[in-house]
Structures are given as C-alpha cells and as structure tokens.
Coordinates of C-alpha atoms in Angstrom, one line a residue:
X9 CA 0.0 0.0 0.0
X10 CA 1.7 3.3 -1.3
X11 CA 0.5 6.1 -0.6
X12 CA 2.5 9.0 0.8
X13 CA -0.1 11.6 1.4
X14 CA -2.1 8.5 4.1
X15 CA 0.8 7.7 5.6
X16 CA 2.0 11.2 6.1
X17 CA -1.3 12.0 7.7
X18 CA -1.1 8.6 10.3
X19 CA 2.4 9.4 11.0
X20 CA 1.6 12.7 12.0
X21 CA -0.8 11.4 14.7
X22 CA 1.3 9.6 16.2
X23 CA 2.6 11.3 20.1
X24 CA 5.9 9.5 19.6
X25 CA 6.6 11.8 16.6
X26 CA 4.9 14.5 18.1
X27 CA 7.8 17.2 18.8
X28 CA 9.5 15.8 15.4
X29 CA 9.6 18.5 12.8
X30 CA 7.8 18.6 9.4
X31 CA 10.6 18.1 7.5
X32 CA 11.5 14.7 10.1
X33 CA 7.9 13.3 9.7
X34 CA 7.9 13.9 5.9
X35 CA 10.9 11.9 5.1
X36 CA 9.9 9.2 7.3
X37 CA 6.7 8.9 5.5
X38 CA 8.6 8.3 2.2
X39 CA 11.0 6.0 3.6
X40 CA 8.0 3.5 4.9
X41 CA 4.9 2.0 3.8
X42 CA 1.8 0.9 5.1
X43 CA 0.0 -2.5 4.6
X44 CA -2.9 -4.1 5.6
X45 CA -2.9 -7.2 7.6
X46 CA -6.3 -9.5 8.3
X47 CA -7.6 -10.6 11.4
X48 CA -5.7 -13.0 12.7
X49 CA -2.7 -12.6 10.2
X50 CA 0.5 -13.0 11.9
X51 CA 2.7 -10.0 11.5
X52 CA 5.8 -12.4 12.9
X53 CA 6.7 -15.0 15.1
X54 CA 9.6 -16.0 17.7
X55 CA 12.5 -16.4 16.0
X56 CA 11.6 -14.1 13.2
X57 CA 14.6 -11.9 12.5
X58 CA 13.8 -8.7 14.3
X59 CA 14.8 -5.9 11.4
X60 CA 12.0 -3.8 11.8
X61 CA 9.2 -1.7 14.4
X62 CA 5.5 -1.3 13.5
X63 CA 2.9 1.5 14.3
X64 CA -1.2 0.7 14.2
X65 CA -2.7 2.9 11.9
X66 CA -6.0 1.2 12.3
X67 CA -7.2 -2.1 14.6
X68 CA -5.7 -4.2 16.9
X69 CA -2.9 -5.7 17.4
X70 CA -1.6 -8.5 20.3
X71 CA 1.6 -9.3 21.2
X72 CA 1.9 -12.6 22.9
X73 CA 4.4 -14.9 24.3
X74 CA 3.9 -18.6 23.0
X75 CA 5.6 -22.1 24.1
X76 CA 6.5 -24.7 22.3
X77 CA 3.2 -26.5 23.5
X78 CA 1.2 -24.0 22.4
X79 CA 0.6 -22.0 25.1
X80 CA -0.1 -18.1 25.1
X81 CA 0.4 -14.9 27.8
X82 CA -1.0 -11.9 26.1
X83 CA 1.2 -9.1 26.9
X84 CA -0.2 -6.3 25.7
X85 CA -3.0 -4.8 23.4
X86 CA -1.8 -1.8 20.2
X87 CA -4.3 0.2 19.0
X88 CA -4.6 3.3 16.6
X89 CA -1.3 5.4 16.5
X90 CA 0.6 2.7 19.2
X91 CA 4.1 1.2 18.6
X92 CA 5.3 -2.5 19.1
X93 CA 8.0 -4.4 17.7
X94 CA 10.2 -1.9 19.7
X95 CA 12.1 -4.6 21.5
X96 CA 14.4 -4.9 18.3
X97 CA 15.9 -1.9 18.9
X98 CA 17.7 -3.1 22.4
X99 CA 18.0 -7.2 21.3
X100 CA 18.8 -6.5 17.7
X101 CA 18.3 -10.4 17.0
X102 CA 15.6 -12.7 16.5
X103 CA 12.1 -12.1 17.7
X104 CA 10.8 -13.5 21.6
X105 CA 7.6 -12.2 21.2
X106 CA 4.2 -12.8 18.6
X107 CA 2.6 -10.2 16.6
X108 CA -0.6 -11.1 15.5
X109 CA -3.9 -9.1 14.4
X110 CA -7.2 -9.1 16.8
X111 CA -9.3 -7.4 13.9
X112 CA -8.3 -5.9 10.0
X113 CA -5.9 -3.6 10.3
X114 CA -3.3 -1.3 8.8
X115 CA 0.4 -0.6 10.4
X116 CA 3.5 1.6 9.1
X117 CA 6.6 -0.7 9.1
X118 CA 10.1 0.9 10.2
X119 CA 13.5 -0.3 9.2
X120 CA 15.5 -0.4 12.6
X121 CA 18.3 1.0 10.8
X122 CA 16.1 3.9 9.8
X123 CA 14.9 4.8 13.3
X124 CA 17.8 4.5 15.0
X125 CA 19.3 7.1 12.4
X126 CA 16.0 9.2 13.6
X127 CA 17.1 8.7 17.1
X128 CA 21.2 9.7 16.7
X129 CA 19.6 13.1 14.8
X130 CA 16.7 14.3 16.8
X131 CA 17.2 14.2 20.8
X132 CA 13.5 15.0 21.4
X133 CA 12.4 11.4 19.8
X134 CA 14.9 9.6 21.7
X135 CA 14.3 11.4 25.0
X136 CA 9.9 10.6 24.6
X137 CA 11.3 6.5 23.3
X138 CA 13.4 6.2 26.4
X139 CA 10.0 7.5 28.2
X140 CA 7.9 4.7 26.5
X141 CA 10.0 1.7 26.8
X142 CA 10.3 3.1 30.7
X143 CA 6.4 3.0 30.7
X144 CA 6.1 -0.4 29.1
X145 CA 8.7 -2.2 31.5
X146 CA 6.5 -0.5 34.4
X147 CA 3.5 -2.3 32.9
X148 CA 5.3 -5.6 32.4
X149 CA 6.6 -5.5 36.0
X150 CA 3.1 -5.0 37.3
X151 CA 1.6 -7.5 35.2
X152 CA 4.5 -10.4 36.5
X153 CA 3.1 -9.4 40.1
X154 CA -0.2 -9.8 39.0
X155 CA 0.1 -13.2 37.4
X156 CA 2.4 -14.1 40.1
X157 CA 0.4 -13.3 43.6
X158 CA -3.0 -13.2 43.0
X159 CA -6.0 -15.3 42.1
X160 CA -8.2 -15.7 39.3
X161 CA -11.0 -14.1 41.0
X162 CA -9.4 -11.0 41.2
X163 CA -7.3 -10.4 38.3
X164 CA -10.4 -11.2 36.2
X165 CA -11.9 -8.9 37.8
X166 CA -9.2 -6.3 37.5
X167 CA -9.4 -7.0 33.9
X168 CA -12.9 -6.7 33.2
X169 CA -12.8 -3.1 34.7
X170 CA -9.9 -2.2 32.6
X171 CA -11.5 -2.9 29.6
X172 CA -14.4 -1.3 30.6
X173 CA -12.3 1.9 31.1
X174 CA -10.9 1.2 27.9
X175 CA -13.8 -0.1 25.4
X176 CA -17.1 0.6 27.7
X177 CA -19.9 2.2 26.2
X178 CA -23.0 3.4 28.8
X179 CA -25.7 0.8 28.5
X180 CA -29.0 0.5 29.9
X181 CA -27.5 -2.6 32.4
X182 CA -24.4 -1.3 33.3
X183 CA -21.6 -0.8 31.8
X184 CA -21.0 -2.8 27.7
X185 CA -17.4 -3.4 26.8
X186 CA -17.0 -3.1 23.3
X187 CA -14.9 -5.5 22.7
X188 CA -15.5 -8.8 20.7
X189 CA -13.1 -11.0 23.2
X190 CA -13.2 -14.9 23.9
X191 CA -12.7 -16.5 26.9
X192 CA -9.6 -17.8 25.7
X193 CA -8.1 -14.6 25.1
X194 CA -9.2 -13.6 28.5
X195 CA -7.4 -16.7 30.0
X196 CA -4.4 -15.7 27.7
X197 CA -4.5 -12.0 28.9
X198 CA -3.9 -13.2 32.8
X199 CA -2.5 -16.4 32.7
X200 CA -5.2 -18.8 33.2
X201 CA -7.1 -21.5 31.7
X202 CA -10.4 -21.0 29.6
X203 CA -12.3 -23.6 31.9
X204 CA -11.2 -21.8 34.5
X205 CA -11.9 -18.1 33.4
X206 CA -15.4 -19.6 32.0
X207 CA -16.1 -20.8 35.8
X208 CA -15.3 -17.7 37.8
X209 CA -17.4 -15.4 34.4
X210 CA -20.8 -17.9 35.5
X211 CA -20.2 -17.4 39.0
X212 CA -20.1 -13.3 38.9
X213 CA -23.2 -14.0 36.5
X214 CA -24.8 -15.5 39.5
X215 CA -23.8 -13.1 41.9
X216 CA -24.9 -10.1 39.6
X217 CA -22.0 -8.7 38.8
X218 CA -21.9 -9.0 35.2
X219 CA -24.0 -10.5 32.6
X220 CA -23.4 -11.4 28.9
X221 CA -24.2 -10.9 25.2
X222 CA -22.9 -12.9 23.2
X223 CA -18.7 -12.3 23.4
X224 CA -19.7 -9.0 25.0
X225 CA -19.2 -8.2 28.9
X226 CA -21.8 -5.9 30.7
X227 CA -20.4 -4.5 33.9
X228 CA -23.5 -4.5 36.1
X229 CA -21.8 -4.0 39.5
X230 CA -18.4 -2.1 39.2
X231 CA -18.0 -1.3 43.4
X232 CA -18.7 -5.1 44.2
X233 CA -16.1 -6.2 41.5
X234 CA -13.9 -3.2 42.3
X235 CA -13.9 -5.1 45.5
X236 CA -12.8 -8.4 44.6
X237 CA -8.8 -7.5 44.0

C-alpha cells in the first residue's frame, strides 16, 4: 500500500513523533509504507529476525508470548497510533515475542536501521522512546506481580474493569465493553485456563456482577467487583 499523502497524515498522529519537525515526519513517510494485515494474520513469530518496528494505523494488534506446546500470555494490546516491535531496537536479534492481528488492520513498518538514524539526529524522539520503553517495563513488571500473587477471581476482575475503562460504552444494564473478546483470550491476557476463566465469568453472573451478550461483557456492579482485588 503506497500512498504518501495517508501515511503522512497517520504518522503525523502519532505522540511519539509528536515534537518531530515537518521536515523529520515527511521523510519518514517516504521511507516506509503501510499495509494491511487481516484478522488473525500474523505479523511475525519467535524467532523471526527482528529488522523492523511497526505502528497501528488502524485495529488491533496483540503481542503474545507462546511455548513450544502451544501456550499463550498476552502481553499487551496496540491500538490506533501505538508502537510494538520496539524490543528490536535493544536485542537487535531474533524475535521473543508474537505479533498477530485481533481485527483488519493497517500498520506503518520501520526499518531499525532507519529509526535509529532518527534517534542519533533528533534528541526529542529519543528522550519521549526512552520515556515509552520506561512506561512499558513499568506495565510488564506490574503484570508479573499480578500473574504471580493473585487469584483468578481477582485479576479477572481487574481486567474486566480495565476494559471497561478502555472499550465501555453506557448501557441501559451497566456498563457494555466493546470489545469482541473470547474466553480464551481472557485466559491468555492473565494467565489462566479458559475452563477456569469460563467458571469464575458464570459465577459473577450468578452473583450479579456482570452479565453477557454474546462475546460481550456488561459491567453490572463495578464497586462489588472493584472489590474483589
């Protein structure tokens, strides 16, 4: 997908490029290209050489750590104007980590060569990237305490509200996160089971504390979930 003018106008929204001048932003819009990847494409996979860092333009994207048996922790969710695919920039070899799409989307691809020239030139960009990977090694250490110390009960519930404060939309029962999700990918997201994440969901259906429609979550009792972590 080639198209300069789009990609000028994406890259422009982005915070990280934010205090980058015109002149910056325009010539990394003609050095890059954006492409579209389906739901569920894979954009690569552990062991994949790590040459290049991604923004979302549009959708969703996971990154996920996977075992050799198949097993997933979801690490993090990239939406609109997001980067991932940073960690190449520090290991400089193979991917750890999967990138794959939640929903259609579009990304900008980045050489690593050609943003690490962008960081040696403008100080700004590399001072607001130290600030981001500083943020995102935050959330990782949080999550490992999570997933570590506490119970299923409550980091579901913790992660319910979250994406209620992320995707919910008022609704006449409470609060409708809209978000498409599966009880796998819920299990994924805090290191669980989806036998085990489908018994605690029925049993804050029973106590009123959510209800369902369809792959949708309604938040009917925030305080009394709010309470459970």
């Amino acid at each position: 997908m080639s198209d300069p003018k789009r990609t000028l106008w994406h890259l422009r929204k982005v915070p990280l490029f934010a205090e980058l001048g015109s002149a910056a932003v325009e010539a990394l819009a003609d050095a890059v290209e954006m492409r579209e990847v389906r739901r569920r494409e894979v954009i690569y996979l552990p062991g994949d050489p790590g040459e290049s860092l991604f923004i979302v333009n549009s959708g969703r994207i996971k990154i996920s750590k996977v075992t050799r048996d198949g097993k997933a922790l979801t690490l993090s969710y990239c939406g609109p104007t997001e980067l991932f695919g940073e960690t190449c920039l520090t290991a400089g070899g193979a991917r750890e980590e999967m990138a794959e799409a939640m929903e259609n989307s579009t990304v900008t691809e980045i050489s690593r060569d050609d943003f690490e020239s962008m960081l040696a030139e403008h100080a700004k960009l590399g001072f607001q990237m130290t600030k981001l990977l500083a943020k995102r090694r935050l959330e990782l250490e949080n999550k490992l305490e999570t997933l570590v110390f506490r119970d299923v009960t409550s980091k579901l519930a913790e992660l319910l509200l979250n994406l209620a404060g992320e995707y919910g939309v008022e609704d006449a029962r409470g609060t409708l996160v809209a978000l498409k999700i599966t009880h796998q990918e819920l299990a994924n997201l805090i290191g669980s089971t989806r036998e085990t994440v489908s018994l605690t969901l029925s049993q804050f259906k029973k106590k009123n504390l959510i209800c369902t429609e369809g792959r949708r979550v309604i938040i009917s009792d925030a305080e009394s979930l709010r309470a459970l972590f």
